[in-house]
């Protein structure tokens, strides 16, 4: 009985061993890096060898089509367009009329999406954050002191910080640039900290 079953049993056992060995080699979980010509290839091992993608990969696979589908694919009819027709050639030729006006209105006054205190205000190339906050403070000082004292306090703190930065730190940066020869050496007689001046005070 065992002798009769031994050939089939050995064949099945050998097939199972081959399958297990191939699966073990395919799904390698060892921590030993593979020998590869690239460092990235060592860390990212191939785990999908022999796998067949059964879903549509956009940009890789063509569009799926059912050969037994009776309803054709909906697509618009092809129209012959004449790019040099009169309607196409004259499209938008009168769009500028009555839009720019006679020049009496400044373009900044048409910026309705921006706050009123920022309309026509120069950008960072002409005015920095300190000038912008001082402009905002001069406009809404009484209203902020009455309605939002905390925002008023934070605004004053930011203005004081920027004043200190532009009067002290910025002067040090300009002094370093002058040492590099980027600026002409001109003494600043109005520098606040008199002890750090390298010249005699006028006052």
mmCIF file of N, CA and C in Angstrom, residues 1 21 26 30 34-35 39-40 49 71 111 114 139 180 195:
data_model
loop_
_atom_site.group_PDB
_atom_site.id
_atom_site.type_symbol
_atom_site.label_atom_id
_atom_site.label_comp_id
_atom_site.label_asym_id
_atom_site.label_seq_id
_atom_site.Cartn_x
_atom_site.Cartn_y
_atom_site.Cartn_z
ATOM 1 N N UNK A 1 0.839 -1.196 0.000
ATOM 2 C CA UNK A 1 0.000 0.000 0.000
ATOM 3 C C UNK A 1 0.876 1.248 0.000
ATOM 4 N N UNK A 21 10.303 26.526 -2.733
ATOM 5 C CA UNK A 21 11.603 27.150 -2.967
ATOM 6 C C UNK A 21 11.479 28.377 -3.861
ATOM 7 N N UNK A 26 11.349 34.167 -4.493
ATOM 8 C CA UNK A 26 10.667 35.322 -5.047
ATOM 9 C C UNK A 26 10.374 36.350 -3.967
ATOM 10 N N UNK A 30 15.137 38.564 3.637
ATOM 11 C CA UNK A 30 16.392 38.598 4.372
ATOM 12 C C UNK A 30 16.908 40.029 4.453
ATOM 13 N N UNK A 34 21.345 42.893 -1.557
ATOM 14 C CA UNK A 34 21.708 42.217 -2.786
ATOM 15 C C UNK A 34 22.904 42.909 -3.428
ATOM 16 N N UNK A 35 23.604 42.162 -4.249
ATOM 17 C CA UNK A 35 24.709 42.729 -5.009
ATOM 18 C C UNK A 35 24.122 43.409 -6.238
ATOM 19 N N UNK A 39 22.863 51.701 -5.502
ATOM 20 C CA UNK A 39 22.523 51.612 -4.082
ATOM 21 C C UNK A 39 21.016 51.518 -3.875
ATOM 22 N N UNK A 40 20.247 52.178 -4.741
ATOM 23 C CA UNK A 40 18.798 52.119 -4.596
ATOM 24 C C UNK A 40 18.260 50.729 -4.913
ATOM 25 N N UNK A 49 7.568 40.090 -9.048
ATOM 26 C CA UNK A 49 8.024 39.335 -10.205
ATOM 27 C C UNK A 49 6.990 38.285 -10.576
ATOM 28 N N UNK A 71 -23.018 49.109 -27.842
ATOM 29 C CA UNK A 71 -23.157 50.561 -27.917
ATOM 30 C C UNK A 71 -21.799 51.156 -28.280
ATOM 31 N N UNK A 111 -9.134 98.126 -7.998
ATOM 32 C CA UNK A 111 -8.805 96.876 -7.307
ATOM 33 C C UNK A 111 -9.759 96.688 -6.131
ATOM 34 N N UNK A 114 -8.929 94.069 -3.138
ATOM 35 C CA UNK A 114 -7.912 94.340 -2.123
ATOM 36 C C UNK A 114 -8.472 95.275 -1.056
ATOM 37 N N UNK A 139 -3.944 104.855 9.798
ATOM 38 C CA UNK A 139 -5.318 104.877 9.306
ATOM 39 C C UNK A 139 -6.316 104.378 10.343
ATOM 40 N N UNK A 180 33.153 94.858 2.617
ATOM 41 C CA UNK A 180 33.444 94.062 1.435
ATOM 42 C C UNK A 180 33.701 94.923 0.206
ATOM 43 N N UNK A 195 28.051 104.761 21.462
ATOM 44 C CA UNK A 195 29.250 104.056 21.909
ATOM 45 C C UNK A 195 29.836 103.172 20.820
#
